[in-house]
Short mmCIF file of C-alpha atoms and ligand atoms in Angstrom, two decimals:
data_model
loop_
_atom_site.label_atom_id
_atom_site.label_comp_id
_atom_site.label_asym_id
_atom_site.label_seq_id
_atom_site.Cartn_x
_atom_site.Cartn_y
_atom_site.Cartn_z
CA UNK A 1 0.00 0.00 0.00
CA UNK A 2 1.08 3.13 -1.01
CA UNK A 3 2.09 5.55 2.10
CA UNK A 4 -0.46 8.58 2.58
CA UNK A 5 1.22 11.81 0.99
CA UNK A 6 2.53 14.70 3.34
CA UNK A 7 -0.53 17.23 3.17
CA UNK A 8 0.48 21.11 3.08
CA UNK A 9 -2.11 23.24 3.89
CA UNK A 10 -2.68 26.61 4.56
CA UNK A 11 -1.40 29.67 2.49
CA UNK A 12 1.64 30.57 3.48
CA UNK A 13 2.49 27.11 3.76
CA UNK A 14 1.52 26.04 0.60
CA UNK A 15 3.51 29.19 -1.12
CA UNK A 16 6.68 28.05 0.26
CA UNK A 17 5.99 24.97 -0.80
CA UNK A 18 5.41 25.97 -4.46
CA UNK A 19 8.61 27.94 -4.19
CA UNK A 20 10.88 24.72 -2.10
CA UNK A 21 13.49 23.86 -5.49
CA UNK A 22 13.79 20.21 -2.79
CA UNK A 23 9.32 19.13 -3.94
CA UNK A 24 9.71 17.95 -7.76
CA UNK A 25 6.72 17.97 -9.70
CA UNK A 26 4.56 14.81 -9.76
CA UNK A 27 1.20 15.24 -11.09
CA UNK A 28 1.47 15.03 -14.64
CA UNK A 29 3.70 11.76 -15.00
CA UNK A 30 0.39 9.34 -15.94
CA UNK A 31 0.28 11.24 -19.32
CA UNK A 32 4.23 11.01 -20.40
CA UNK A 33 2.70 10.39 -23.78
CA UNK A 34 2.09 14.48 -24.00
CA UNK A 35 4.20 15.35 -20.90
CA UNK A 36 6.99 14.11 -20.69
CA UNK A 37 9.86 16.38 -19.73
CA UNK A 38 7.47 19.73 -20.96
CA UNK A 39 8.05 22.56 -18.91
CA UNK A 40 5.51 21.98 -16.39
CA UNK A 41 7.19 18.38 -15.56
CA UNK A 42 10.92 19.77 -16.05
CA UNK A 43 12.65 20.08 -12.93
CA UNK A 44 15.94 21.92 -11.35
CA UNK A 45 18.20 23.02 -14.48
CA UNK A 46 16.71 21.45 -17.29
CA UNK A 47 13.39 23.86 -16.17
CA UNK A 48 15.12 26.64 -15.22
CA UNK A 49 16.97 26.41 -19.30
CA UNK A 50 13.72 25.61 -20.84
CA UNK A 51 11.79 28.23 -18.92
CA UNK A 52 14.26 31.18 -19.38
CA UNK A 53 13.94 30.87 -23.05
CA UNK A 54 10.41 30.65 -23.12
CA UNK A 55 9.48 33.20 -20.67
CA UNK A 56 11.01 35.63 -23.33
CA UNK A 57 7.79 35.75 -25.06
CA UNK A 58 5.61 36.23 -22.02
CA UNK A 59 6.79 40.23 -20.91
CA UNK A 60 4.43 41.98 -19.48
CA UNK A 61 4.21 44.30 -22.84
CA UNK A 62 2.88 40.61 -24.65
CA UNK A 63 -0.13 40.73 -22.58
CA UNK A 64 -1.23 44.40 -23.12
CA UNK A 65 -0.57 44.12 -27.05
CA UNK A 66 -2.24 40.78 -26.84
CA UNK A 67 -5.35 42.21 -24.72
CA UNK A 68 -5.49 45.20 -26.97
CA UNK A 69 -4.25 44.57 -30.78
CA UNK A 70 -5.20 40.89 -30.72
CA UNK A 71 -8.02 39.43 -28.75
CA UNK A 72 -10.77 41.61 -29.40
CA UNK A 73 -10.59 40.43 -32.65
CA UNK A 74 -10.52 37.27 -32.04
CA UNK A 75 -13.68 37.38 -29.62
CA UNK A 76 -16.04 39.21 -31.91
CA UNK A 77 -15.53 36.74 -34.60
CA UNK A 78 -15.61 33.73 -32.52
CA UNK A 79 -18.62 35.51 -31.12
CA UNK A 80 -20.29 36.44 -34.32
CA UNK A 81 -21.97 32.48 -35.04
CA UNK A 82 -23.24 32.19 -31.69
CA UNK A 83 -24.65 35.66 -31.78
CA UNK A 84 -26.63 34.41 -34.54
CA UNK A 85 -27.98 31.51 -33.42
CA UNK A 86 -28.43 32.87 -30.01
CA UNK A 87 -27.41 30.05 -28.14
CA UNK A 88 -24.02 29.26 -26.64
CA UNK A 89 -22.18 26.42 -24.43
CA UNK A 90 -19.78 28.31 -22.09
CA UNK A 91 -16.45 25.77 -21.62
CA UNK A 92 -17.22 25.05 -25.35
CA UNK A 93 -16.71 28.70 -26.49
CA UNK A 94 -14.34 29.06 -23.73
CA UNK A 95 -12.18 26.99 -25.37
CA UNK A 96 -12.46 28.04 -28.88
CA UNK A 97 -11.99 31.64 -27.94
CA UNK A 98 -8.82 30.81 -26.61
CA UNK A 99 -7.75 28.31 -29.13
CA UNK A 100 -6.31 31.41 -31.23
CA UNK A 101 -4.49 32.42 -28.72
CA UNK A 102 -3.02 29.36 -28.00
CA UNK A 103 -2.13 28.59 -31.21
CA UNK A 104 -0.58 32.28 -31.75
CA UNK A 105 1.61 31.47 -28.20
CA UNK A 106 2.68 27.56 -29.15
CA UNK A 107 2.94 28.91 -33.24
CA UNK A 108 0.70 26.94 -34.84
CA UNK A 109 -0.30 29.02 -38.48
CA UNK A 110 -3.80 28.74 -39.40
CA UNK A 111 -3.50 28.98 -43.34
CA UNK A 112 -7.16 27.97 -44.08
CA UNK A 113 -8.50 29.93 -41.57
CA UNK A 114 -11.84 28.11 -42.22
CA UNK A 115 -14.08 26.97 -39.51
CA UNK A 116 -13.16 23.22 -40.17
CA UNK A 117 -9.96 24.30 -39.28
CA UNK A 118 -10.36 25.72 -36.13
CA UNK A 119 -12.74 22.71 -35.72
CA UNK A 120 -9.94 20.03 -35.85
CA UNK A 121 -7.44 22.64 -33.49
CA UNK A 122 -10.28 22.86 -30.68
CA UNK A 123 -11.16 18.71 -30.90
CA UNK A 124 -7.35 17.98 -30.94
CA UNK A 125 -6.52 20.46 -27.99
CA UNK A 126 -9.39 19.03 -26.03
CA UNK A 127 -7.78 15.57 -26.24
CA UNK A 128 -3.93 17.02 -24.94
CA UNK A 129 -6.07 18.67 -22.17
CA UNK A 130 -7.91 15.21 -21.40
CA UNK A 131 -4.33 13.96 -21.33
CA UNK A 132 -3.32 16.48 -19.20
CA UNK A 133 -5.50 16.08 -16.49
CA UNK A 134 -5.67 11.99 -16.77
CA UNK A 135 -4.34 12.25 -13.20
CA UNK A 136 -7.92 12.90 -12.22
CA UNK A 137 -10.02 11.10 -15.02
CA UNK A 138 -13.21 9.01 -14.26
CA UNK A 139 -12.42 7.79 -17.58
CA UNK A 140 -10.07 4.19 -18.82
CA UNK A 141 -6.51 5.75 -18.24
CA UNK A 142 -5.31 3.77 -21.13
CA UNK A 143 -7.87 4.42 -23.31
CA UNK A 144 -7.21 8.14 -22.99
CA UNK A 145 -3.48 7.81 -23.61
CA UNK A 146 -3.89 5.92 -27.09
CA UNK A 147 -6.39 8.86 -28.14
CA UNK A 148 -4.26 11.75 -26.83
CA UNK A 149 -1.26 9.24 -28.94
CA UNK A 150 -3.86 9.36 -32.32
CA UNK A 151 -4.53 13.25 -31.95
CA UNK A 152 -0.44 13.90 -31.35
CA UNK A 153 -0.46 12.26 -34.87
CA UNK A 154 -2.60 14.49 -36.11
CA UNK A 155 -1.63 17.64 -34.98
CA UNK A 156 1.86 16.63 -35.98
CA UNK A 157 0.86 15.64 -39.76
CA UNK A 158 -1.16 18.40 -40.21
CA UNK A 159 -0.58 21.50 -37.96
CA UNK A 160 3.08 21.59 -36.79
CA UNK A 161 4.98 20.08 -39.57
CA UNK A 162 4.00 23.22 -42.29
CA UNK A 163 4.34 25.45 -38.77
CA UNK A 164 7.35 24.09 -38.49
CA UNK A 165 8.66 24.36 -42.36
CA UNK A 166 7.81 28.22 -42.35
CA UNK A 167 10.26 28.89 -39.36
CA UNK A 168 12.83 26.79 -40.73
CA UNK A 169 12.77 28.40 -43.70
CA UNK A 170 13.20 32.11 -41.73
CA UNK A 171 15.96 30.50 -39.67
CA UNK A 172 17.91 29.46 -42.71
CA UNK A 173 17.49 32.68 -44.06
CA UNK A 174 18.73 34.40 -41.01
CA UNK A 175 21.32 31.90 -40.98
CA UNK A 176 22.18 33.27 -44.32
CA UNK A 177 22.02 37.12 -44.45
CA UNK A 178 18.68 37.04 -46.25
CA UNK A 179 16.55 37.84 -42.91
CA UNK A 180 16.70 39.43 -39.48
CA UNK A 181 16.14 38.47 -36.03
CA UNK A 182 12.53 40.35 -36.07
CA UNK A 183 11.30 37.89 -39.03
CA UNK A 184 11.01 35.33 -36.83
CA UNK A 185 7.61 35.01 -35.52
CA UNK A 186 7.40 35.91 -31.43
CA UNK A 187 6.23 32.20 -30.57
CA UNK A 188 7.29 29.00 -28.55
CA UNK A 189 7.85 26.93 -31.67
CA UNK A 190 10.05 29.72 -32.78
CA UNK A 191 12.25 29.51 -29.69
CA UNK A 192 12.43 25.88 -29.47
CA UNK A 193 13.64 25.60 -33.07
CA UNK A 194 16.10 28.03 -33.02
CA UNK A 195 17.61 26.42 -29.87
CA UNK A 196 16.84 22.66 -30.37
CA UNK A 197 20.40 22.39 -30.34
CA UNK A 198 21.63 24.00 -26.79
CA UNK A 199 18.54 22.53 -25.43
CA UNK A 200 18.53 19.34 -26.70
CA UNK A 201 15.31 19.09 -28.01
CA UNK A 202 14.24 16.11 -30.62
CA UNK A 203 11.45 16.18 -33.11
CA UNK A 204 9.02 14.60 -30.39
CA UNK A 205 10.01 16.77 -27.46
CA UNK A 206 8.87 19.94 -29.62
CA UNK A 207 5.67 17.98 -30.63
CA UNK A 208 5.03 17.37 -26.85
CA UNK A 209 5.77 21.27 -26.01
CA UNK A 210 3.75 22.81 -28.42
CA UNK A 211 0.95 20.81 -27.54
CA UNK A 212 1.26 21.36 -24.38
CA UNK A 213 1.07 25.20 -24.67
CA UNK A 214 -1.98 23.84 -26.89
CA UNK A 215 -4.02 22.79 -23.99
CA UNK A 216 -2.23 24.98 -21.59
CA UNK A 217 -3.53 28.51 -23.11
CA UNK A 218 -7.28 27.32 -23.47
CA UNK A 219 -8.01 24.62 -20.81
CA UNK A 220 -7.87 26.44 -17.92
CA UNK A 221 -9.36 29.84 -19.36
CA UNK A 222 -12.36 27.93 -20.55
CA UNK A 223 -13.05 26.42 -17.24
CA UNK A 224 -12.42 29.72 -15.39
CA UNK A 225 -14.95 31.85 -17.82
CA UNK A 226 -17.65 28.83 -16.83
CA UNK A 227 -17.23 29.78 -12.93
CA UNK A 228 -16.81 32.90 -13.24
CA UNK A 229 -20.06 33.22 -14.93
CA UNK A 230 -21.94 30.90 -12.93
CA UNK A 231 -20.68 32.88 -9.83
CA UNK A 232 -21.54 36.64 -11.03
CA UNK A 233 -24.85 35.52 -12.19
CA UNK A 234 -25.82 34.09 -9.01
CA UNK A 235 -24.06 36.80 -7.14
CA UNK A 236 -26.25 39.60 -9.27
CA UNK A 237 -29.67 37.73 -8.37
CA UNK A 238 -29.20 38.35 -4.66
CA UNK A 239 -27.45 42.04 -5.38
CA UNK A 240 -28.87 43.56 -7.86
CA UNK A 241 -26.98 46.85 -7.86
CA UNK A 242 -24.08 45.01 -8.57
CA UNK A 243 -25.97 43.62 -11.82
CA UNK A 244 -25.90 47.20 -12.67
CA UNK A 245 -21.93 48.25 -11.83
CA UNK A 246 -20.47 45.01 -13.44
CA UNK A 247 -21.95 46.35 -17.04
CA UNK A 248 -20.01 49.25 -16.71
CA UNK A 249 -17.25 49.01 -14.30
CA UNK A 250 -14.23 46.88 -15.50
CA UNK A 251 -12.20 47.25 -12.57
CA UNK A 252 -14.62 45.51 -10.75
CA UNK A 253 -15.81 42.67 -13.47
CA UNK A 254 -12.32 41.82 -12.91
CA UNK A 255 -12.41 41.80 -9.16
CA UNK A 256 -15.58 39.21 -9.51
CA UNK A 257 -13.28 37.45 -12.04
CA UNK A 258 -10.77 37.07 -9.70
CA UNK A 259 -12.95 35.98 -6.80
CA UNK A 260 -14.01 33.17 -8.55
CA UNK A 261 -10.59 32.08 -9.74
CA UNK A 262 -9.82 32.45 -5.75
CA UNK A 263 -12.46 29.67 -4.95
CA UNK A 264 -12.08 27.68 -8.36
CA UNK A 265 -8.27 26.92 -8.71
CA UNK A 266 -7.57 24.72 -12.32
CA UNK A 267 -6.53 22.25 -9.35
CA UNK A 268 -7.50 22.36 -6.28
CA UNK A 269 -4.11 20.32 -5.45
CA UNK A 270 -0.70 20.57 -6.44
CA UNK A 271 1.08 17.19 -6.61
CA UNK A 272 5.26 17.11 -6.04
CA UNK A 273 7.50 14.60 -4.54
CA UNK A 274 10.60 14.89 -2.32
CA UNK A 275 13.89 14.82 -3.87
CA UNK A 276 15.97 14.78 -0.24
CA UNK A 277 15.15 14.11 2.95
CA UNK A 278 13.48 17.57 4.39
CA UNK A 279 11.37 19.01 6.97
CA UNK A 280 8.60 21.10 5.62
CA UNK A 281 7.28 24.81 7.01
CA UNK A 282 4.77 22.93 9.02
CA UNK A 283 7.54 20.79 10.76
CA UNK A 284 6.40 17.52 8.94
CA UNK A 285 9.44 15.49 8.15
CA UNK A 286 9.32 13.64 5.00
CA UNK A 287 12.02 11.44 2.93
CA UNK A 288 13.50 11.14 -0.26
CA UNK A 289 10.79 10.10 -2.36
CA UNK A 290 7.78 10.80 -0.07
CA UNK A 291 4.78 12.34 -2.26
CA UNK A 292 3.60 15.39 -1.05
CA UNK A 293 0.14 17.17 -1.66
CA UNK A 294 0.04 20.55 -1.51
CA UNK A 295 -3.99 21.89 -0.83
CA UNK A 296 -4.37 25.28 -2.90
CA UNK A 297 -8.16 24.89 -2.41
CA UNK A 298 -7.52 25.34 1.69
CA UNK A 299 -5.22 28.35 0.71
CA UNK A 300 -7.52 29.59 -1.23
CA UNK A 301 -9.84 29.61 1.78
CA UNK A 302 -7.80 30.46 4.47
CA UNK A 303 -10.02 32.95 6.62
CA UNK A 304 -6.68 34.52 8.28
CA UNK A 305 -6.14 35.79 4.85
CA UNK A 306 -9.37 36.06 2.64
CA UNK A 307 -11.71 36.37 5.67
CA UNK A 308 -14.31 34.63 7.44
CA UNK A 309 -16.13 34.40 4.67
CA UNK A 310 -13.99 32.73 2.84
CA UNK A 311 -15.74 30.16 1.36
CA UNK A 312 -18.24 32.71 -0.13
CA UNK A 313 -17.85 34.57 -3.42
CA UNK A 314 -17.84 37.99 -2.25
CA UNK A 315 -16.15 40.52 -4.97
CA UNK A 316 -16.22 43.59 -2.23
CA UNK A 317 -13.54 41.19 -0.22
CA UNK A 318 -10.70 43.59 0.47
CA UNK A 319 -7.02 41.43 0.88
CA UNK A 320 -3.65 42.79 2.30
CA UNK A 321 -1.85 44.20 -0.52
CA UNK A 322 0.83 41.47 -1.16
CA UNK A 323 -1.82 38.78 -1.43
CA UNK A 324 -2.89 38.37 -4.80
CA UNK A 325 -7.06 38.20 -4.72
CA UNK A 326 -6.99 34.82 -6.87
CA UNK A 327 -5.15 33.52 -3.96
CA UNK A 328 -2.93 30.99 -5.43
CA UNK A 329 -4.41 29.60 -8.76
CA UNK A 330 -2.21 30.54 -10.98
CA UNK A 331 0.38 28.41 -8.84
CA UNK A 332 3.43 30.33 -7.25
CA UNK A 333 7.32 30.24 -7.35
CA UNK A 334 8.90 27.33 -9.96
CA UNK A 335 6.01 26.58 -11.79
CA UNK A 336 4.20 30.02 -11.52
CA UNK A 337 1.70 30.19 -14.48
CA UNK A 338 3.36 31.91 -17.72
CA UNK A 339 -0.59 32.95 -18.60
CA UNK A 340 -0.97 34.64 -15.05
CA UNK A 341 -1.05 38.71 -16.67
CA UNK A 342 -2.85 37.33 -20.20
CA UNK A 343 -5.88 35.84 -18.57
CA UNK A 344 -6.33 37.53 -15.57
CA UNK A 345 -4.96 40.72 -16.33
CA UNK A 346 -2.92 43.14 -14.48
CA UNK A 347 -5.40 45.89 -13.70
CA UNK A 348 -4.01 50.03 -13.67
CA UNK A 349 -1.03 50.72 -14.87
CA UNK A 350 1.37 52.43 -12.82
CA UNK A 351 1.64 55.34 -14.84
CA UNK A 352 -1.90 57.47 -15.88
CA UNK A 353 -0.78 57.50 -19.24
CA UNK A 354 -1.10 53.31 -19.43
CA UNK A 355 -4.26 51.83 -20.02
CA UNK A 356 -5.85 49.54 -17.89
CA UNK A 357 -5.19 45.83 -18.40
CA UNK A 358 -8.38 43.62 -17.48
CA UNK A 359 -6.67 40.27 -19.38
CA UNK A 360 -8.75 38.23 -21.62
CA UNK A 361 -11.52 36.74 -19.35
CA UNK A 362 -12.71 39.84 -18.04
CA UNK A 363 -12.62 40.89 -21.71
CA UNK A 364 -14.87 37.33 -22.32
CA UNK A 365 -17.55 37.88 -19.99
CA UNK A 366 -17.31 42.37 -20.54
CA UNK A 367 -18.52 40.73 -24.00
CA UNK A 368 -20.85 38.23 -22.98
CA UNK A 369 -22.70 40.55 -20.47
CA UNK A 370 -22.95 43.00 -22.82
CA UNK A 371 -24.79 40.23 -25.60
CA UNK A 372 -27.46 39.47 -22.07
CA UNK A 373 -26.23 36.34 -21.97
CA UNK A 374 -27.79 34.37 -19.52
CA UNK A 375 -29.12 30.92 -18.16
CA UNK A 376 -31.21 28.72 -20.91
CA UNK A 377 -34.04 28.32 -18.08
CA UNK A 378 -35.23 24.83 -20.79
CA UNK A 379 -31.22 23.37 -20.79
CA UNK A 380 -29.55 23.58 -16.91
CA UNK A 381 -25.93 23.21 -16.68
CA UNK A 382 -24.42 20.13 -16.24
CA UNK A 383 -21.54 18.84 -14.32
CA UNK A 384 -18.30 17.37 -16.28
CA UNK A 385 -18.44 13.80 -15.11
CA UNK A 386 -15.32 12.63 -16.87
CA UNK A 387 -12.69 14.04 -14.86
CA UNK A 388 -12.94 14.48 -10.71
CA UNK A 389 -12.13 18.16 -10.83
CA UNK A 390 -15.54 20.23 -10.34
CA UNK A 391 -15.97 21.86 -13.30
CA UNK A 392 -18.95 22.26 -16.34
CA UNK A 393 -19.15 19.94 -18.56
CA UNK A 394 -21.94 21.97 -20.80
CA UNK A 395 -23.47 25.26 -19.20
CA UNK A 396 -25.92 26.31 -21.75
CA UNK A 397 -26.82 30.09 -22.37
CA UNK A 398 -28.86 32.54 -24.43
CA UNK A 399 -26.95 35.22 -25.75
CA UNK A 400 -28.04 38.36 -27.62
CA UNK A 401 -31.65 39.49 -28.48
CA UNK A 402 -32.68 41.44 -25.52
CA UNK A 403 -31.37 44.91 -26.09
CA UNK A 404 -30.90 47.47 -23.02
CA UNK A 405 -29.25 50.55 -23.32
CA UNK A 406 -25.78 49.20 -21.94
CA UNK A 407 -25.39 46.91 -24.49
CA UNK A 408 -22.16 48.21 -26.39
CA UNK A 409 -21.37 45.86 -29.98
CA UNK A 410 -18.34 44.83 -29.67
CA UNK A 411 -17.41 45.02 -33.33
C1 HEM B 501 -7.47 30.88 -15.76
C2 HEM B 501 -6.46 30.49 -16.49
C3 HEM B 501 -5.27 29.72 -15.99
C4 HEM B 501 -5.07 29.10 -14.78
C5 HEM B 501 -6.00 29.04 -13.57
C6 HEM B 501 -3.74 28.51 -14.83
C7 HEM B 501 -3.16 27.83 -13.77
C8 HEM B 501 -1.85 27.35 -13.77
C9 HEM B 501 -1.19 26.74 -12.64
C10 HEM B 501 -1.82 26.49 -11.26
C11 HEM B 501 0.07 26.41 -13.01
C12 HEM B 501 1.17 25.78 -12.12
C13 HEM B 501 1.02 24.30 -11.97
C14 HEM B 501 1.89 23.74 -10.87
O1 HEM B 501 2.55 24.46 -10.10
O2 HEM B 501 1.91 22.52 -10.76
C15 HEM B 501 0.22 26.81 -14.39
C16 HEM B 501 1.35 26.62 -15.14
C17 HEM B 501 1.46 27.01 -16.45
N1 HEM B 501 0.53 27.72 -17.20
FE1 HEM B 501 -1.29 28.31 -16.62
N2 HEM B 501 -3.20 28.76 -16.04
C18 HEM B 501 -4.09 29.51 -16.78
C19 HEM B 501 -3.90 30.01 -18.06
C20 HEM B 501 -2.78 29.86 -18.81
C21 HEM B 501 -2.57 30.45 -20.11
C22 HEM B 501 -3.55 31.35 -20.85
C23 HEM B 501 -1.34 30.05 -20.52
C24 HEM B 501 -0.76 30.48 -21.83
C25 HEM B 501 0.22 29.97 -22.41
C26 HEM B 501 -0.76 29.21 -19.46
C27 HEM B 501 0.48 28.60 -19.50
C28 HEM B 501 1.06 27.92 -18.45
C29 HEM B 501 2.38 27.31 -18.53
C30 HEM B 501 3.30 27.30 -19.73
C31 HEM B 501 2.64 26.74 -17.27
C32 HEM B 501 3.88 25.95 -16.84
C33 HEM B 501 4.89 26.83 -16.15
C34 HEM B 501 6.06 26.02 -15.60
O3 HEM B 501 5.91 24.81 -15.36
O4 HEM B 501 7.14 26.60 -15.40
N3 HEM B 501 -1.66 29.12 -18.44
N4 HEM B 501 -0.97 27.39 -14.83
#
């Protein structure tokens, strides 16, 4: 029998746990099919190599061009089909919202640009993230590794290799004199080409990490829009001058966003293992070897920090300033989230001159609010069953139609 894992709870506790180089990841190893040695399972200096490269794309001036030249975009033609038939499945359009920008981050082209295309890029992305999170699947483990294998395949044959062949192509020419640096595009398939070399990276490793940045830039967005809209919405029915403020006031749309990210982390655990004999913050001892779980969901909800309502949505909650009000979701320390700023924004500037920075899910449901979506009172939501995480598996609204003098297009 397997020995219990060391349990860290608690916030600060958890944080230096996140941030202790001695707790190697260990979540993510039933799926080496798509994981192995990515980023998020890379430990020590192999990480720390892999991560400086790629966190290159992710300064903080990425996520306001991205929130401002980019996305909007993006959203009002997603948008656009399901404003016309005036129905829409939140984690569905989650995802496919964010499938652009998860294909312009890993650097996957889109030359057709059809909607088959971005079809194929949402069902094969949904199949990494299944592979992702097998560690909590209801579902036949191996069964879901030889599909995640077959859409691998896929995405390899017909997405990454012409990615791929452009970039080359622009290397060699730097290579050459014929290009510049700048020609490049600013992606992670860029960076891992033009270092496969110094970072040892084979044709299947890059497969692996660009598919994981796949599922990694629209899995976790897509769940978070879901809660975040279930959340407001029943938050607005019980205050309804808040219904009012969140059509108009961003700053605090993103305070409700990040009140729900608070009390839905992607995982409510973080899984590592001990590399050396150690004694943790909370004086437990544990070995070399010894699995230890680290309980975001109780940091989350520690009432020393967030309150003693803690376990309540409450988007008026004020937090000491060096606490971040999503609590620790976006993870902390080694493995802090590269899509932290993108998706949940940054807020005001510093300077007057800068404009605000909501990130792209306040910019989701700023857009869905102002199309009334809301519940489909003939189709309730319904719970994903296939995976032990509490999230939607379909959450069914009506969007457009009613028109009230807040309602803003958005293109
Ligand atoms: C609401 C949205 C998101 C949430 C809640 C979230 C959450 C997380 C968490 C908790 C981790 C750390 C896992 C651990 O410590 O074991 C993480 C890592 C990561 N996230 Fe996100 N994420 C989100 C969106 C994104 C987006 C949009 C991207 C875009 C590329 C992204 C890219 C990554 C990457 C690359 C890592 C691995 C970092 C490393 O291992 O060094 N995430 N995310």
């Amino acid at each position: 029998m397997t020995a219990a894992p060391a349990r860290v709870t608690g916030y600060q506790n958890a944080f230096s746990a996140l941030c202790d180089r001695r707790l190697v990841q260990s979540m993510y190893g039933e799926c080496d099919v798509l994981l192995e040695r990515v980023l998020l399972t890379l430990h020590g200096a192999a990480h720390a190599g892999r991560r400086a490269i790629e966190w290159k794309l992710f300064r903080r001036d990425f996520a306001r061009y991205y929130e401002s030249e980019v996305y909007p975009l993006t959203l009002s033609r997603t948008l656009a089909p399901y404003l016309k038939k005036g129905q829409v499945d939140l984690p569905e359009f989650g995802f496919r919202v964010n499938i652009n920008l998860s294909a312009d981050i890993a650097g996957i082209d889109r030359t057709a640009g059809s909607e088959e295309e971005t079809d194929a890029l949402v069902r094969l992305t949904r199949k990494f993230s299944e592979g992702a999170t097998l560690f909590h699947s209801t579902r036949d483990k191996d069964t879901v590794r030889e599909e995640v294998s077959a859409a691998l395949a896929e995405f390899d044959h017909r997405f990454l290799a012409p990615s791929k062949r452009r970039r080359e192509v622009t290397l060699n020419n730097i290579a050459s004199g014929v290009a510049v640096e700048e020609d490049m595009p600013r992606d992670i398939l860029s960076v891992l080409l033009a270092n496969r070399d110094e970072q040892d990276l084979d044709d299947d490793m890059i497969l692996r990490e660009v598919a994981f940045f796949m599922q990694a830039g629209a899995h976790s967005s897509a769940n978070a829009l879901t809660h975040s809209f279930h959340e407001i919405t029943q938050w607005c029915q019980t205050n309804p001058e808040d219904a009012e403020r969140i059509k108009t006031d961003d700053a605090f749309l993103q305070q409700c966003l990040h009140e729900s990210l608070r009390l839905h982390p992607a995982s409510p655990v973080a899984w590592r293992k001990a590399n050396e004999a150690f004694t943790l913050p909370d004086g437990t001892h544990v070995e070399a070897d010894d699995n230890v779980l680290i309980d975001l969901m109780s940091a989350n909800i520690e009432t020393a920090i967030f309150g003693e309502d803690a376990t309540s949505f409450n988007p008026h909650r004020v937090v000491a300033d060096r606490i971040p009000a999503f609590g620790l979701t976006f993870g902390i320390g080694i493995h802090t989230c590269f899509g932290r700023d993108i998706a949940g924004g940054l807020g005001q500037g510093k300077e007057a001159s800068q404009a605000p920075h909501y990130g792209t899910l306040t910019n989701l449901l700023k857009s869905l609010l102002q199309h009334h979506a809301r519940l489909d009172p003939l189709n309730p939501p319904v719970a994903d069953t296939a995976t032990e995480r509490a999230n939607w598996g379909q959450y069914p609204l009506l969007i457009g139609a009613a028109s009230t003098p807040q309602e803003i297009p958005i293109d």
